[in-house]
Amino acid sequence: MFGRLMHKKHINKMIRIFKDAAKLSKAAAEIFSAAAKEAIDRKGAFTVAMTGGSSPAKLYELLSGSQYTIDWQKTFVFWGDERWVPIEDEKSNAGMANRLLLDKVNIPKENIFPMWVAGTEPEKYAEQYEELLRKYLGESGEFDLILSGMGDDGHTASLFPGTEVLKEEKKWVAAYYLKPQQMYRITLTAPLLNKARQNVILVFGANKAHALGQVISGVYNPEKYPSQLLKPIAGELIWLADDAAAAELPSHISATRE
Ligand code: 6PG
């Protein structure tokens, strides 16, 4: 029994390091398609939260190709966070996923839930989005897969350093005005992220190296490095980093090199 618990603890957090972003993106695509298959076999549906930023572009292109067979009819797509701009805006995370992936695959429009809607206040929409999530995820709040990126400053989703949302304990979704970027952001909160079966974080490029080193092995200070809030309750946390992003990880950290 003890042995099993130890094993579970061991596999709960994983760091996989790749030579380059192309290999990393391929591994992410494999995780995505395996998670979809596993969830659909188990319960007939796959719930996934997509990410924005530049990190998932290659992954989305791969998933739109024919080498991955994903049952899109049974896939339900949400987002981890969004910039509060219309979907047509080039800054929209949903717009980017649409262009690179969702417009190209056979997914019913009703299975796609962007974190933005016209004519509503972001705070109001955060409440509505949380209701929607309760409907699709149930009270467990367990996504099958959440994809995220990490910023140079250690933020993930829209959990930015020094913001109030980092202290959220109850809400699943929150919206707030991010002054330095002069825009509203809407985001899943850490309590919800931590309920997922799998959190996969894509991190590449030398400009992420310092933050990744601090997030993984620095002093616990999520005010400064919000990605430290990622501590799954029962699911897995998988960091996918390229060599450049992994440069400041201490050598004693257990990681695979692929
Ligand atoms: C956003 C993102 C954000 C992103 C990181 C990494 O809306 O800005 O969701 O959390 O994932 O900033 O961004 P890059 O992938 O562009 O480095």
Short mmCIF file of C-alpha atoms and ligand atoms in Angstrom, two decimals:
data_model
loop_
_atom_site.label_atom_id
_atom_site.label_comp_id
_atom_site.label_asym_id
_atom_site.label_seq_id
_atom_site.Cartn_x
_atom_site.Cartn_y
_atom_site.Cartn_z
CA MET A 1 0.00 0.00 0.00
CA PHE A 2 2.71 2.41 1.06
CA GLY A 3 4.66 1.52 -2.05
CA ARG A 4 1.68 2.36 -4.21
CA LEU A 5 1.23 5.70 -2.53
CA MET A 6 4.89 6.52 -3.01
CA HIS A 7 4.60 5.60 -6.66
CA LYS A 8 1.52 7.80 -7.13
CA LYS A 9 3.29 10.72 -5.50
CA HIS A 10 6.29 10.18 -7.73
CA ILE A 11 4.34 10.30 -10.99
CA ASN A 12 2.15 13.22 -9.94
CA LYS A 13 4.66 15.76 -11.26
CA MET A 14 6.86 15.21 -14.27
CA ILE A 15 9.38 17.28 -16.16
CA ARG A 16 10.13 16.25 -19.73
CA ILE A 17 12.90 18.07 -21.57
CA PHE A 18 13.17 18.09 -25.37
CA LYS A 19 15.84 19.22 -27.81
CA ASP A 20 13.55 21.73 -29.48
CA ALA A 21 10.06 23.13 -29.73
CA ALA A 22 9.14 20.79 -32.60
CA LYS A 23 9.79 17.66 -30.50
CA LEU A 24 8.04 19.23 -27.53
CA SER A 25 4.97 20.04 -29.62
CA LYS A 26 4.84 16.49 -30.96
CA ALA A 27 4.89 15.12 -27.41
CA ALA A 28 2.08 17.53 -26.48
CA ALA A 29 0.03 16.33 -29.47
CA GLU A 30 0.54 12.74 -28.36
CA ILE A 31 -0.60 13.59 -24.83
CA PHE A 32 -3.65 15.38 -26.25
CA SER A 33 -4.72 12.50 -28.46
CA ALA A 34 -4.10 9.87 -25.75
CA ALA A 35 -6.06 11.92 -23.19
CA ALA A 36 -8.95 12.29 -25.64
CA LYS A 37 -9.06 8.58 -26.34
CA GLU A 38 -8.80 7.63 -22.66
CA ALA A 39 -11.59 10.04 -21.62
CA ILE A 40 -13.91 9.06 -24.47
CA ASP A 41 -13.42 5.35 -23.75
CA ARG A 42 -14.06 5.97 -20.05
CA LYS A 43 -17.03 8.36 -20.13
CA GLY A 44 -17.95 9.17 -23.72
CA ALA A 45 -16.61 12.75 -23.72
CA PHE A 46 -13.31 14.64 -23.57
CA THR A 47 -13.13 18.04 -21.86
CA VAL A 48 -10.09 20.17 -22.60
CA ALA A 49 -9.02 23.72 -21.82
CA MET A 50 -6.89 25.30 -24.53
CA THR A 51 -4.20 27.88 -24.03
CA GLY A 52 -3.21 31.07 -25.77
CA GLY A 53 0.06 32.83 -26.37
CA SER A 54 2.49 31.63 -29.00
CA SER A 55 3.45 28.32 -27.33
CA PRO A 56 0.62 26.11 -28.64
CA ALA A 57 0.77 27.19 -32.31
CA LYS A 58 2.77 24.19 -33.51
CA LEU A 59 0.71 21.82 -31.36
CA TYR A 60 -2.53 23.12 -32.90
CA GLU A 61 -1.14 22.70 -36.40
CA LEU A 62 -0.15 19.12 -35.62
CA LEU A 63 -3.57 18.30 -34.19
CA SER A 64 -5.27 19.67 -37.29
CA GLY A 65 -3.36 17.19 -39.48
CA SER A 66 -4.36 13.66 -40.33
CA GLN A 67 -1.82 11.80 -38.21
CA TYR A 68 -3.87 12.24 -35.03
CA THR A 69 -7.28 10.63 -34.96
CA ILE A 70 -9.33 12.53 -32.44
CA ASP A 71 -13.05 12.06 -32.02
CA TRP A 72 -13.92 15.76 -32.26
CA GLN A 73 -17.66 15.04 -32.04
CA LYS A 74 -17.09 13.99 -28.43
CA THR A 75 -14.54 16.68 -27.61
CA PHE A 76 -15.61 19.78 -25.63
CA VAL A 77 -13.27 22.74 -25.87
CA PHE A 78 -12.90 25.48 -23.27
CA TRP A 79 -10.06 27.92 -22.52
CA GLY A 80 -7.72 28.35 -19.59
CA ASP A 81 -7.75 32.10 -20.01
CA GLU A 82 -8.60 34.82 -22.44
CA ARG A 83 -7.83 38.41 -23.20
CA TRP A 84 -11.20 40.22 -23.16
CA VAL A 85 -11.27 41.05 -26.86
CA PRO A 86 -13.59 39.92 -29.68
CA ILE A 87 -12.70 36.59 -31.25
CA GLU A 88 -11.74 38.31 -34.52
CA ASP A 89 -9.12 40.39 -32.68
CA GLU A 90 -5.59 39.13 -33.28
CA LYS A 91 -5.04 39.01 -29.50
CA SER A 92 -7.88 36.55 -28.94
CA ASN A 93 -6.74 33.16 -27.68
CA ALA A 94 -9.92 31.55 -29.03
CA GLY A 95 -9.41 33.20 -32.43
CA MET A 96 -5.93 31.72 -32.64
CA ALA A 97 -7.09 28.20 -31.76
CA ASN A 98 -9.92 28.54 -34.30
CA ARG A 99 -7.62 29.59 -37.11
CA LEU A 100 -4.95 26.97 -36.47
CA LEU A 101 -7.11 24.07 -35.40
CA LEU A 102 -10.82 24.21 -34.69
CA ASP A 103 -11.85 25.64 -38.09
CA LYS A 104 -10.01 22.77 -39.74
CA VAL A 105 -11.45 19.79 -37.89
CA ASN A 106 -14.85 18.24 -37.69
CA ILE A 107 -15.90 19.69 -34.33
CA PRO A 108 -19.51 20.82 -33.84
CA LYS A 109 -19.74 24.57 -33.08
CA GLU A 110 -21.82 23.71 -29.97
CA ASN A 111 -18.81 21.92 -28.49
CA ILE A 112 -16.70 25.09 -28.44
CA PHE A 113 -16.92 27.53 -25.52
CA PRO A 114 -14.81 30.66 -25.99
CA MET A 115 -14.23 32.74 -22.88
CA TRP A 116 -15.69 35.82 -24.49
CA VAL A 117 -19.09 37.00 -25.56
CA ALA A 118 -20.24 40.33 -27.00
CA GLY A 119 -22.26 42.76 -24.91
CA THR A 120 -21.47 41.35 -21.45
CA GLU A 121 -19.19 42.56 -18.70
CA PRO A 122 -16.19 40.27 -18.14
CA GLU A 123 -17.02 39.74 -14.44
CA LYS A 124 -20.57 38.70 -15.36
CA TYR A 125 -19.29 36.37 -18.04
CA ALA A 126 -16.88 34.77 -15.56
CA GLU A 127 -19.92 33.77 -13.47
CA GLN A 128 -21.70 32.41 -16.54
CA TYR A 129 -18.63 30.52 -17.63
CA GLU A 130 -18.35 28.93 -14.21
CA GLU A 131 -21.99 27.76 -14.49
CA LEU A 132 -21.21 26.33 -17.89
CA LEU A 133 -18.23 24.46 -16.47
CA ARG A 134 -20.35 23.06 -13.64
CA LYS A 135 -22.72 21.74 -16.28
CA TYR A 136 -20.02 20.05 -18.36
CA LEU A 137 -17.54 19.01 -15.69
CA GLY A 138 -19.95 18.33 -12.87
CA GLU A 139 -19.29 19.40 -9.30
CA SER A 140 -15.88 17.67 -9.34
CA GLY A 141 -14.65 20.39 -11.70
CA GLU A 142 -12.30 17.88 -13.24
CA PHE A 143 -11.09 18.73 -16.74
CA ASP A 144 -9.57 15.79 -18.56
CA LEU A 145 -6.76 18.01 -19.83
CA ILE A 146 -5.71 21.61 -19.31
CA LEU A 147 -3.06 22.99 -21.63
CA SER A 148 -1.19 26.06 -20.45
CA GLY A 149 1.81 28.17 -21.30
CA MET A 150 4.02 30.06 -18.92
CA GLY A 151 5.12 33.67 -19.36
CA ASP A 152 8.68 34.94 -18.86
CA ASP A 153 7.52 36.28 -15.49
CA GLY A 154 6.24 32.89 -14.31
CA HIS A 155 2.53 33.60 -14.89
CA THR A 156 0.27 30.90 -16.19
CA ALA A 157 -3.27 31.26 -17.56
CA SER A 158 -4.06 34.87 -16.48
CA LEU A 159 -2.60 34.38 -13.03
CA PHE A 160 -0.15 37.29 -13.13
CA PRO A 161 2.38 38.18 -10.41
CA GLY A 162 1.01 40.36 -7.63
CA THR A 163 -2.67 40.13 -8.67
CA GLU A 164 -5.58 39.49 -6.29
CA VAL A 165 -6.76 36.50 -8.32
CA LEU A 166 -3.80 34.52 -6.97
CA LYS A 167 -5.55 34.43 -3.60
CA GLU A 168 -8.82 33.09 -4.98
CA GLU A 169 -9.96 30.00 -3.12
CA LYS A 170 -13.57 29.51 -4.18
CA LYS A 171 -14.36 30.79 -7.63
CA TRP A 172 -13.52 28.57 -10.59
CA VAL A 173 -13.39 31.47 -13.05
CA ALA A 174 -12.46 35.10 -12.43
CA ALA A 175 -12.18 38.26 -14.51
CA TYR A 176 -10.23 41.39 -13.65
CA TYR A 177 -8.59 44.43 -15.17
CA LEU A 178 -4.87 43.90 -15.70
CA LYS A 179 -3.52 47.41 -15.48
CA PRO A 180 -0.06 46.91 -17.03
CA GLN A 181 -1.69 45.44 -20.15
CA GLN A 182 -4.66 47.81 -20.03
CA MET A 183 -7.12 45.04 -20.70
CA TYR A 184 -9.52 42.74 -18.93
CA ARG A 185 -8.48 39.15 -18.52
CA ILE A 186 -10.68 36.18 -17.72
CA THR A 187 -9.11 33.06 -16.30
CA LEU A 188 -9.59 29.71 -14.63
CA THR A 189 -8.39 30.05 -11.05
CA ALA A 190 -5.73 27.93 -9.35
CA PRO A 191 -8.31 25.89 -7.36
CA LEU A 192 -9.94 24.79 -10.62
CA LEU A 193 -6.67 24.20 -12.50
CA ASN A 194 -5.61 21.91 -9.67
CA LYS A 195 -8.68 19.69 -10.02
CA ALA A 196 -7.76 18.54 -13.55
CA ARG A 197 -6.71 14.98 -14.39
CA GLN A 198 -3.81 16.41 -16.36
CA ASN A 199 -2.20 19.85 -16.47
CA VAL A 200 0.31 20.16 -19.26
CA ILE A 201 2.50 23.26 -19.44
CA LEU A 202 4.38 24.09 -22.64
CA VAL A 203 7.54 26.09 -22.00
CA PHE A 204 10.16 26.86 -24.58
CA GLY A 205 12.80 29.46 -25.28
CA ALA A 206 15.68 30.90 -23.26
CA ASN A 207 13.58 33.81 -22.00
CA LYS A 208 11.58 31.34 -19.87
CA ALA A 209 14.64 29.71 -18.26
CA HIS A 210 14.88 31.91 -15.18
CA ALA A 211 11.19 31.71 -14.32
CA LEU A 212 11.09 27.95 -14.88
CA GLY A 213 14.08 27.43 -12.59
CA GLN A 214 12.39 29.53 -9.89
CA VAL A 215 8.97 27.91 -10.32
CA ILE A 216 10.36 24.40 -10.03
CA SER A 217 13.11 24.80 -7.48
CA GLY A 218 13.03 28.31 -6.05
CA VAL A 219 11.59 29.43 -2.73
CA TYR A 220 7.79 29.08 -2.69
CA ASN A 221 6.52 32.56 -3.54
CA PRO A 222 3.52 32.33 -5.87
CA GLU A 223 2.92 36.10 -5.59
CA LYS A 224 6.08 36.42 -7.64
CA TYR A 225 5.97 33.15 -9.62
CA PRO A 226 2.27 32.27 -9.94
CA SER A 227 2.92 28.99 -11.75
CA GLN A 228 3.98 27.64 -8.35
CA LEU A 229 0.25 27.54 -7.57
CA LEU A 230 -0.03 24.51 -9.85
CA LYS A 231 -0.31 21.66 -7.37
CA PRO A 232 -2.82 19.10 -8.63
CA ILE A 233 -5.04 17.55 -5.98
CA ALA A 234 -5.05 14.12 -7.59
CA GLY A 235 -4.11 14.60 -11.22
CA GLU A 236 -0.81 14.92 -13.02
CA LEU A 237 1.27 18.02 -13.66
CA ILE A 238 3.48 17.64 -16.71
CA TRP A 239 6.04 20.26 -17.64
CA LEU A 240 7.20 20.07 -21.26
CA ALA A 241 10.29 22.23 -21.67
CA ASP A 242 12.91 22.59 -24.39
CA ASP A 243 16.64 22.62 -23.61
CA ALA A 244 16.75 26.42 -23.62
CA ALA A 245 13.91 26.81 -21.14
CA ALA A 246 15.35 24.07 -18.93
CA ALA A 247 18.76 25.75 -18.68
CA GLU A 248 18.28 26.96 -15.09
CA LEU A 249 16.84 23.78 -13.66
CA PRO A 250 19.23 22.41 -11.06
CA SER A 251 20.92 19.16 -12.03
CA HIS A 252 19.41 17.23 -9.11
CA ILE A 253 15.85 17.76 -10.42
CA SER A 254 14.41 14.57 -11.77
CA ALA A 255 13.53 15.03 -15.43
CA THR A 256 13.54 12.95 -18.58
CA ARG A 257 15.49 14.04 -21.67
CA GLU A 258 13.87 13.04 -24.94
C1 6PG B 1 -2.19 34.61 -22.54
C2 6PG B 1 -1.80 33.23 -22.21
C3 6PG B 1 -0.61 33.16 -21.29
C4 6PG B 1 0.47 32.48 -22.08
C5 6PG B 1 1.84 32.78 -21.56
C6 6PG B 1 2.89 32.24 -22.47
O1 6PG B 1 -3.34 34.82 -22.81
O2 6PG B 1 -1.32 35.48 -22.55
O3 6PG B 1 -2.75 32.33 -21.99
O4 6PG B 1 -0.79 32.58 -20.05
O5 6PG B 1 0.23 31.11 -22.13
O6 6PG B 1 1.99 34.17 -21.48
O7 6PG B 1 2.85 32.97 -23.66
P1 6PG B 1 3.70 32.56 -24.92
O8 6PG B 1 3.22 31.22 -25.31
O9 6PG B 1 3.37 33.60 -25.97
O10 6PG B 1 5.12 32.60 -24.49
#
